[in-house]
Amino acid sequence: MKRIVFALLATVTVATTAYSQLIVTDPPFPTQDDFITITYDASEGNGELEGVVPIYAHTGVITNLSANGNDWQHVVGNWGTADSEVLMTPLGNNLHEITIQPSTFYDLQVGETITSLAFVFRNQSGTLVGRNADGSDIFIPLYQSGFNVNIVSPAESSSIIGSGQSTEIQSVASLASDLSITVNGTEVASANNATSLDYTFSETTPGEYLIVFSADNGVETLEETRTLVIVPSITVLPSPAGTVDGINYINSSSVRLQLYAPNKDYVFVIGDFNDWNFDLGYYMNRTPDGNTWWLDITGLVPGQEYRFQYYVGDEGLRIADIYADKILDYWNDPWIPDASYPNLLSYPVGQTYEPVSVLQTNQSSFNWTDGGYERPSYEKLIIYELLVRDFTEARNFQTLIDTLDYLDNLGINVIQLMPVNEFEGNDSWGYNPSFYFAPDKYYGPEESMKAFVDECHNRGIAVVMDIALNHSFGQNPMVRLYFNPDAGQYGQPTADNPWFNETEKHDFSVGYDFNHESQRTRDFCKRVLEYWIEEYHIDGYRMDLSKGFTQNYTLGNLAAWSAYDQSRINILTDYNNHVQSVEPGAYMILEHFADNDEEIALSNAGMMLWGKMNYEFNEGAMGYSSDLSWGNYQTRGWSSPRLITYAESHDEERLMYKNLLYGNSSGSYDITNLGTALDRIELAHTLLLLLPGPKMLWQFGELGYDYSINTCSDGVTISNDCRTAAKPVRWDYMEVQDRLHLYKWTAALNNLKTTYPTFSTNNFNYDVWGFGKRLILNHNDMDAVVVGNFQVTGLNMVPGFQHTGTWYDYATGSPVEVNDLGASWSFQAGEFHVYTDMQLPVPDLNVSLDEIISFTGGNVDLYPNPATDLVNLVIDGVQGEKIRAVVYDVAGKIIADEIIGTGNGTKASYSLSTMDLQNGSYVLAITSGARSWSVPLVIAGN
């Protein structure tokens, strides 16, 4: 009996068949054990290597051991080198070839089977790379030896053709067979005892045409299919009432998709529900105004995730749904750790290209427990700005939850997350956004983000989301729908783009510039701002580059861009009013830096604005004269304390870095000394945090983070190109006495700020020019005086007490008798005090080396102890994070610093050499991600 086997080739343009123009293989049905000659046409695909000689292959394999269809194994070739093993032979006319035998060329494991070869091509340096036309990797399928068939052209499993268009059907078999081609069941071509069969297809009637190529060798019959679609006229229907752009869930098995795309020819929905083929059952309706496309999809399995895209018009554009809450990315998803995002739905490799959106009916509702949460009053905010990527080694929301004890103890009441909506790539600050309704998967599932917000609220901590609505990047479907790739240096939106300007309207713009005068843009942004508040319970937004929300200026006119702009005020006020209608009291924070009168107008409209004082506080911390007065909202003439003053942000150089590099000195007082430099940060924080009005800290500033903003990912190199690169995560700072003291003093200041009305008074004097700086606070409950000497030598100054009598030093609780309000007091270099006329609880500022800062989970056992040449550590509860061991002597000096392993989630043993340590007592500090332990270590016998 003959077997009938359907050899369906589930590929589109990302997969290259053996007979395509880009790649030709000899033999045409290569197997793992064949010697295969691969011919590459550099003028095809993305064409980047056209005319280049020599060309090098960069190759690997997809095998039965690959995690997914993009998981390269056994890569051959060293990028950027003249590697003879992958040097291709030039044949002329842009053709280059290489011959390999896969079973020996790649370092396969026993029993490993190759499903496809993976290639990209490069010049020697790797600056030019040849790929498929869509930029994806090139995959060459391998076959089992024996009988095989293939439809060479068209290569795609489903194609759209024009009415009357001639389309060549080219088919081949590996063995001489009886061949036939049928169209919708009617035989149109045949041949006996042949290995190839061609047919020219040409039809004018709209519809779907199933092409079946059949080969019968007398033992078995193999079939392969293609579908050709001639698009019919469009059904014009208004979308049902209440339908919004994006995914509309109708019931547990049905959705309605709607896409705003004026002036397009037609739109298909392609996805898992139609095997990524062009199916007339998924041909979208168009509304009577010609602007909007919609379609109901039924028969879905409740709760199942479905991947899909829109295929738009004759231009063949594949886009994801901008409103989807999950986006899959061919390039970046494979690098997301399973520990951060377990069971992530895979990208449909070989079936499509470009980002893919996900829909899911019957999604589980998150069990919120923050019903009793009350948002902190804006004038008492202590905002902690952090980047998830650089705050813990694990770089995910779950580990961030594990650090909340640390932040809670610091006394902050707002966490401001740098952008967490989908951005391009994984390793980023997040200001290159592409999708606005989906959390970036690199930080974990959406449930983890919700759990983070919920836990913050249960601790009384608000969560603010930084969002970039000034611009977007090239993966954004709204950019891609109306885009000219040949315009400008990198391509630009077209004039008819409903959301974006052709070119940016102001300086310091990145990506593609939103036009906020467009109603489509305004409506889109309002949906974004509404979404995260309702779906994730966030407490407000920090609007990145809000000064860019204008159409009034051109590049190079910086002064005009910063000038008063009523249209910009109107736009931002409109957005804030919408946010307040959704969640009264939600925070709207602007990164504005415009004319002060404009900022006053915005603050009077209820918004808060960033008040950058990095240069001024840095000069003061380094021991040079500075004037901090512009950090005071009253100095700026504002009627309410809506200025968020800060000394550091993600955008600014770190105070400690400059203290240690450029700090002033006099005699033995030297700010480049670590202990003195940290004292100066305490001094700066004191005059910053206690000033009435909201304040902000940048992550690890409370520990004196001393890596430059331009530090590269290696933690050593300094380069302007590394500004946004990942920075070292230094939780081991917690084991340095002076750093821990800074943390505790900062927490003590935050306690004053959030607990006592005095530090929110509007009756104060901020006398902060020169070296002697004072903050005088008046309130019915309690008066306070904050005074500090920013000089590197002693200084005599009048503290500014409001009345005589007994005052109390907040740090020590010691009483101070004031008899003469005009008396001059002597302050040593860097000396500072906070005095109150009411005795307050004395903050815990005591620090010892053996103090253990312990976070949730895990423990450490040490043996032998005393040790000689080697000490073993048994660590439990650390998953997927590097484990760092730092040895301190009794004076707090670092003696050894080493990465000893990576946690595997269970109890595991690690070893540390101690043979170079002299006999004596030490402290061994172990850090992993956000967790830290200290263990006494004794060395004897060395």
PDB file of N, CA and C in Angstrom, residues 446-499:
ATOM      1  N   GLU A 446       3.238  40.307  33.423  1.00  0.00           N
ATOM      2  CA  GLU A 446       2.452  41.424  33.926  1.00  0.00           C
ATOM      3  C   GLU A 446       1.973  41.174  35.352  1.00  0.00           C
ATOM      4  N   GLU A 447       1.751  39.909  35.712  1.00  0.00           N
ATOM      5  CA  GLU A 447       1.329  39.606  37.088  1.00  0.00           C
ATOM      6  C   GLU A 447       2.398  40.025  38.096  1.00  0.00           C
ATOM      7  N   SER A 448       3.673  39.912  37.712  1.00  0.00           N
ATOM      8  CA  SER A 448       4.761  40.307  38.620  1.00  0.00           C
ATOM      9  C   SER A 448       4.774  41.806  38.830  1.00  0.00           C
ATOM     10  N   MET A 449       4.514  42.564  37.770  1.00  0.00           N
ATOM     11  CA  MET A 449       4.460  44.014  37.933  1.00  0.00           C
ATOM     12  C   MET A 449       3.283  44.406  38.822  1.00  0.00           C
ATOM     13  N   LYS A 450       2.141  43.762  38.617  1.00  0.00           N
ATOM     14  CA  LYS A 450       0.988  44.065  39.461  1.00  0.00           C
ATOM     15  C   LYS A 450       1.262  43.698  40.916  1.00  0.00           C
ATOM     16  N   ALA A 451       1.924  42.561  41.133  1.00  0.00           N
ATOM     17  CA  ALA A 451       2.262  42.155  42.501  1.00  0.00           C
ATOM     18  C   ALA A 451       3.203  43.168  43.142  1.00  0.00           C
ATOM     19  N   PHE A 452       4.123  43.732  42.349  1.00  0.00           N
ATOM     20  CA  PHE A 452       5.030  44.756  42.862  1.00  0.00           C
ATOM     21  C   PHE A 452       4.251  45.996  43.301  1.00  0.00           C
ATOM     22  N   VAL A 453       3.356  46.478  42.437  1.00  0.00           N
ATOM     23  CA  VAL A 453       2.569  47.666  42.788  1.00  0.00           C
ATOM     24  C   VAL A 453       1.705  47.388  44.017  1.00  0.00           C
ATOM     25  N   ASP A 454       1.097  46.216  44.051  1.00  0.00           N
ATOM     26  CA  ASP A 454       0.217  45.855  45.164  1.00  0.00           C
ATOM     27  C   ASP A 454       0.995  45.845  46.480  1.00  0.00           C
ATOM     28  N   GLU A 455       2.179  45.254  46.467  1.00  0.00           N
ATOM     29  CA  GLU A 455       2.979  45.192  47.694  1.00  0.00           C
ATOM     30  C   GLU A 455       3.463  46.584  48.101  1.00  0.00           C
ATOM     31  N   CYS A 456       3.824  47.415  47.122  1.00  0.00           N
ATOM     32  CA  CYS A 456       4.203  48.795  47.445  1.00  0.00           C
ATOM     33  C   CYS A 456       3.051  49.514  48.142  1.00  0.00           C
ATOM     34  N   HIS A 457       1.869  49.382  47.592  1.00  0.00           N
ATOM     35  CA  HIS A 457       0.706  50.055  48.177  1.00  0.00           C
ATOM     36  C   HIS A 457       0.426  49.553  49.583  1.00  0.00           C
ATOM     37  N   ASN A 458       0.614  48.271  49.824  1.00  0.00           N
ATOM     38  CA  ASN A 458       0.392  47.733  51.157  1.00  0.00           C
ATOM     39  C   ASN A 458       1.406  48.254  52.165  1.00  0.00           C
ATOM     40  N   ARG A 459       2.496  48.805  51.673  1.00  0.00           N
ATOM     41  CA  ARG A 459       3.507  49.429  52.537  1.00  0.00           C
ATOM     42  C   ARG A 459       3.368  50.951  52.560  1.00  0.00           C
ATOM     43  N   GLY A 460       2.352  51.492  51.864  1.00  0.00           N
ATOM     44  CA  GLY A 460       2.162  52.944  51.820  1.00  0.00           C
ATOM     45  C   GLY A 460       3.058  53.638  50.820  1.00  0.00           C
ATOM     46  N   ILE A 461       3.639  52.878  49.886  1.00  0.00           N
ATOM     47  CA  ILE A 461       4.548  53.428  48.886  1.00  0.00           C
ATOM     48  C   ILE A 461       3.812  53.553  47.561  1.00  0.00           C
ATOM     49  N   ALA A 462       3.844  54.743  46.979  1.00  0.00           N
ATOM     50  CA  ALA A 462       3.238  54.960  45.670  1.00  0.00           C
ATOM     51  C   ALA A 462       4.192  54.491  44.580  1.00  0.00           C
ATOM     52  N   VAL A 463       3.633  54.203  43.413  1.00  0.00           N
ATOM     53  CA  VAL A 463       4.430  53.801  42.252  1.00  0.00           C
ATOM     54  C   VAL A 463       4.120  54.740  41.098  1.00  0.00           C
ATOM     55  N   VAL A 464       5.147  55.397  40.593  1.00  0.00           N
ATOM     56  CA  VAL A 464       5.035  56.296  39.452  1.00  0.00           C
ATOM     57  C   VAL A 464       5.748  55.648  38.273  1.00  0.00           C
ATOM     58  N   MET A 465       5.131  55.721  37.129  1.00  0.00           N
ATOM     59  CA  MET A 465       5.677  55.121  35.918  1.00  0.00           C
ATOM     60  C   MET A 465       6.230  56.203  35.007  1.00  0.00           C
ATOM     61  N   ASP A 466       7.511  56.116  34.698  1.00  0.00           N
ATOM     62  CA  ASP A 466       8.128  57.000  33.717  1.00  0.00           C
ATOM     63  C   ASP A 466       7.681  56.543  32.330  1.00  0.00           C
ATOM     64  N   ILE A 467       7.224  57.474  31.516  1.00  0.00           N
ATOM     65  CA  ILE A 467       6.732  57.087  30.189  1.00  0.00           C
ATOM     66  C   ILE A 467       7.170  58.120  29.163  1.00  0.00           C
ATOM     67  N   ALA A 468       7.593  57.639  28.003  1.00  0.00           N
ATOM     68  CA  ALA A 468       8.085  58.511  26.935  1.00  0.00           C
ATOM     69  C   ALA A 468       7.017  58.636  25.853  1.00  0.00           C
ATOM     70  N   LEU A 469       6.244  59.706  25.915  1.00  0.00           N
ATOM     71  CA  LEU A 469       5.213  59.971  24.918  1.00  0.00           C
ATOM     72  C   LEU A 469       5.612  61.119  23.988  1.00  0.00           C
ATOM     73  N   ASN A 470       6.869  61.537  24.080  1.00  0.00           N
ATOM     74  CA  ASN A 470       7.383  62.524  23.135  1.00  0.00           C
ATOM     75  C   ASN A 470       7.729  61.879  21.798  1.00  0.00           C
ATOM     76  N   HIS A 471       8.113  60.605  21.849  1.00  0.00           N
ATOM     77  CA  HIS A 471       8.652  59.952  20.665  1.00  0.00           C
ATOM     78  C   HIS A 471       8.428  58.449  20.752  1.00  0.00           C
ATOM     79  N   SER A 472       8.630  57.780  19.652  1.00  0.00           N
ATOM     80  CA  SER A 472       8.602  56.331  19.632  1.00  0.00           C
ATOM     81  C   SER A 472       9.636  55.856  18.623  1.00  0.00           C
ATOM     82  N   PHE A 473       9.798  54.518  18.544  1.00  0.00           N
ATOM     83  CA  PHE A 473      10.845  53.976  17.683  1.00  0.00           C
ATOM     84  C   PHE A 473      10.257  53.084  16.593  1.00  0.00           C
ATOM     85  N   GLY A 474      11.132  52.526  15.768  1.00  0.00           N
ATOM     86  CA  GLY A 474      10.741  51.939  14.502  1.00  0.00           C
ATOM     87  C   GLY A 474       9.913  50.682  14.563  1.00  0.00           C
ATOM     88  N   GLN A 475       9.843  50.000  15.699  1.00  0.00           N
ATOM     89  CA  GLN A 475       8.965  48.837  15.790  1.00  0.00           C
ATOM     90  C   GLN A 475       7.507  49.231  15.984  1.00  0.00           C
ATOM     91  N   ASN A 476       7.262  50.465  16.370  1.00  0.00           N
ATOM     92  CA  ASN A 476       5.902  50.931  16.632  1.00  0.00           C
ATOM     93  C   ASN A 476       5.060  50.825  15.360  1.00  0.00           C
ATOM     94  N   PRO A 477       3.933  50.084  15.401  1.00  0.00           N
ATOM     95  CA  PRO A 477       3.102  49.949  14.205  1.00  0.00           C
ATOM     96  C   PRO A 477       2.597  51.280  13.659  1.00  0.00           C
ATOM     97  N   MET A 478       2.392  52.270  14.524  1.00  0.00           N
ATOM     98  CA  MET A 478       1.900  53.562  14.055  1.00  0.00           C
ATOM     99  C   MET A 478       2.983  54.304  13.271  1.00  0.00           C
ATOM    100  N   VAL A 479       4.237  54.039  13.585  1.00  0.00           N
ATOM    101  CA  VAL A 479       5.325  54.563  12.764  1.00  0.00           C
ATOM    102  C   VAL A 479       5.363  53.821  11.429  1.00  0.00           C
ATOM    103  N   ARG A 480       5.299  52.500  11.484  1.00  0.00           N
ATOM    104  CA  ARG A 480       5.514  51.676  10.302  1.00  0.00           C
ATOM    105  C   ARG A 480       4.378  51.782   9.284  1.00  0.00           C
ATOM    106  N   LEU A 481       3.162  52.070   9.741  1.00  0.00           N
ATOM    107  CA  LEU A 481       2.025  52.162   8.822  1.00  0.00           C
ATOM    108  C   LEU A 481       2.199  53.263   7.783  1.00  0.00           C
ATOM    109  N   TYR A 482       2.852  54.352   8.169  1.00  0.00           N
ATOM    110  CA  TYR A 482       3.035  55.487   7.267  1.00  0.00           C
ATOM    111  C   TYR A 482       4.488  55.933   7.383  1.00  0.00           C
ATOM    112  N   PHE A 483       5.348  55.286   6.608  1.00  0.00           N
ATOM    113  CA  PHE A 483       6.791  55.474   6.793  1.00  0.00           C
ATOM    114  C   PHE A 483       7.485  55.384   5.446  1.00  0.00           C
ATOM    115  N   ASN A 484       8.455  56.267   5.246  1.00  0.00           N
ATOM    116  CA  ASN A 484       9.277  56.253   4.038  1.00  0.00           C
ATOM    117  C   ASN A 484      10.703  55.866   4.434  1.00  0.00           C
ATOM    118  N   PRO A 485      11.122  54.629   4.149  1.00  0.00           N
ATOM    119  CA  PRO A 485      12.451  54.194   4.580  1.00  0.00           C
ATOM    120  C   PRO A 485      13.584  54.899   3.863  1.00  0.00           C
ATOM    121  N   ASP A 486      13.287  55.567   2.757  1.00  0.00           N
ATOM    122  CA  ASP A 486      14.342  56.213   1.976  1.00  0.00           C
ATOM    123  C   ASP A 486      14.500  57.693   2.301  1.00  0.00           C
ATOM    124  N   ALA A 487      13.638  58.224   3.150  1.00  0.00           N
ATOM    125  CA  ALA A 487      13.717  59.650   3.489  1.00  0.00           C
ATOM    126  C   ALA A 487      14.663  59.849   4.675  1.00  0.00           C
ATOM    127  N   GLY A 488      15.395  60.955   4.649  1.00  0.00           N
ATOM    128  CA  GLY A 488      16.282  61.253   5.766  1.00  0.00           C
ATOM    129  C   GLY A 488      17.402  60.232   5.891  1.00  0.00           C
ATOM    130  N   GLN A 489      18.081  60.282   7.009  1.00  0.00           N
ATOM    131  CA  GLN A 489      19.217  59.384   7.221  1.00  0.00           C
ATOM    132  C   GLN A 489      18.781  57.961   7.521  1.00  0.00           C
ATOM    133  N   TYR A 490      17.702  57.817   8.304  1.00  0.00           N
ATOM    134  CA  TYR A 490      17.256  56.491   8.721  1.00  0.00           C
ATOM    135  C   TYR A 490      15.812  56.202   8.296  1.00  0.00           C
ATOM    136  N   GLY A 491      15.271  56.998   7.381  1.00  0.00           N
ATOM    137  CA  GLY A 491      13.859  56.899   7.080  1.00  0.00           C
ATOM    138  C   GLY A 491      13.063  57.786   8.014  1.00  0.00           C
ATOM    139  N   GLN A 492      11.837  58.124   7.625  1.00  0.00           N
ATOM    140  CA  GLN A 492      11.021  59.000   8.466  1.00  0.00           C
ATOM    141  C   GLN A 492       9.545  58.799   8.153  1.00  0.00           C
ATOM    142  N   PRO A 493       8.672  59.179   9.100  1.00  0.00           N
ATOM    143  CA  PRO A 493       7.232  59.081   8.841  1.00  0.00           C
ATOM    144  C   PRO A 493       6.846  59.924   7.625  1.00  0.00           C
ATOM    145  N   THR A 494       5.789  59.501   6.966  1.00  0.00           N
ATOM    146  CA  THR A 494       5.292  60.248   5.816  1.00  0.00           C
ATOM    147  C   THR A 494       4.392  61.389   6.272  1.00  0.00           C
ATOM    148  N   ALA A 495       4.104  62.281   5.350  1.00  0.00           N
ATOM    149  CA  ALA A 495       3.310  63.473   5.695  1.00  0.00           C
ATOM    150  C   ALA A 495       1.899  63.118   6.129  1.00  0.00           C
ATOM    151  N   ASP A 496       1.385  61.955   5.678  1.00  0.00           N
ATOM    152  CA  ASP A 496       0.014  61.589   6.038  1.00  0.00           C
ATOM    153  C   ASP A 496      -0.059  60.723   7.286  1.00  0.00           C
ATOM    154  N   ASN A 497       1.055  60.584   8.013  1.00  0.00           N
ATOM    155  CA  ASN A 497       1.012  59.811   9.258  1.00  0.00           C
ATOM    156  C   ASN A 497       0.094  60.508  10.261  1.00  0.00           C
ATOM    157  N   PRO A 498      -0.928  59.828  10.766  1.00  0.00           N
ATOM    158  CA  PRO A 498      -1.888  60.494  11.662  1.00  0.00           C
ATOM    159  C   PRO A 498      -1.321  60.840  13.036  1.00  0.00           C
ATOM    160  N   TRP A 499      -0.164  60.260  13.417  1.00  0.00           N
ATOM    161  CA  TRP A 499       0.329  60.405  14.779  1.00  0.00           C
ATOM    162  C   TRP A 499       1.689  61.112  14.871  1.00  0.00           C
TER     163      TRP A 499
END
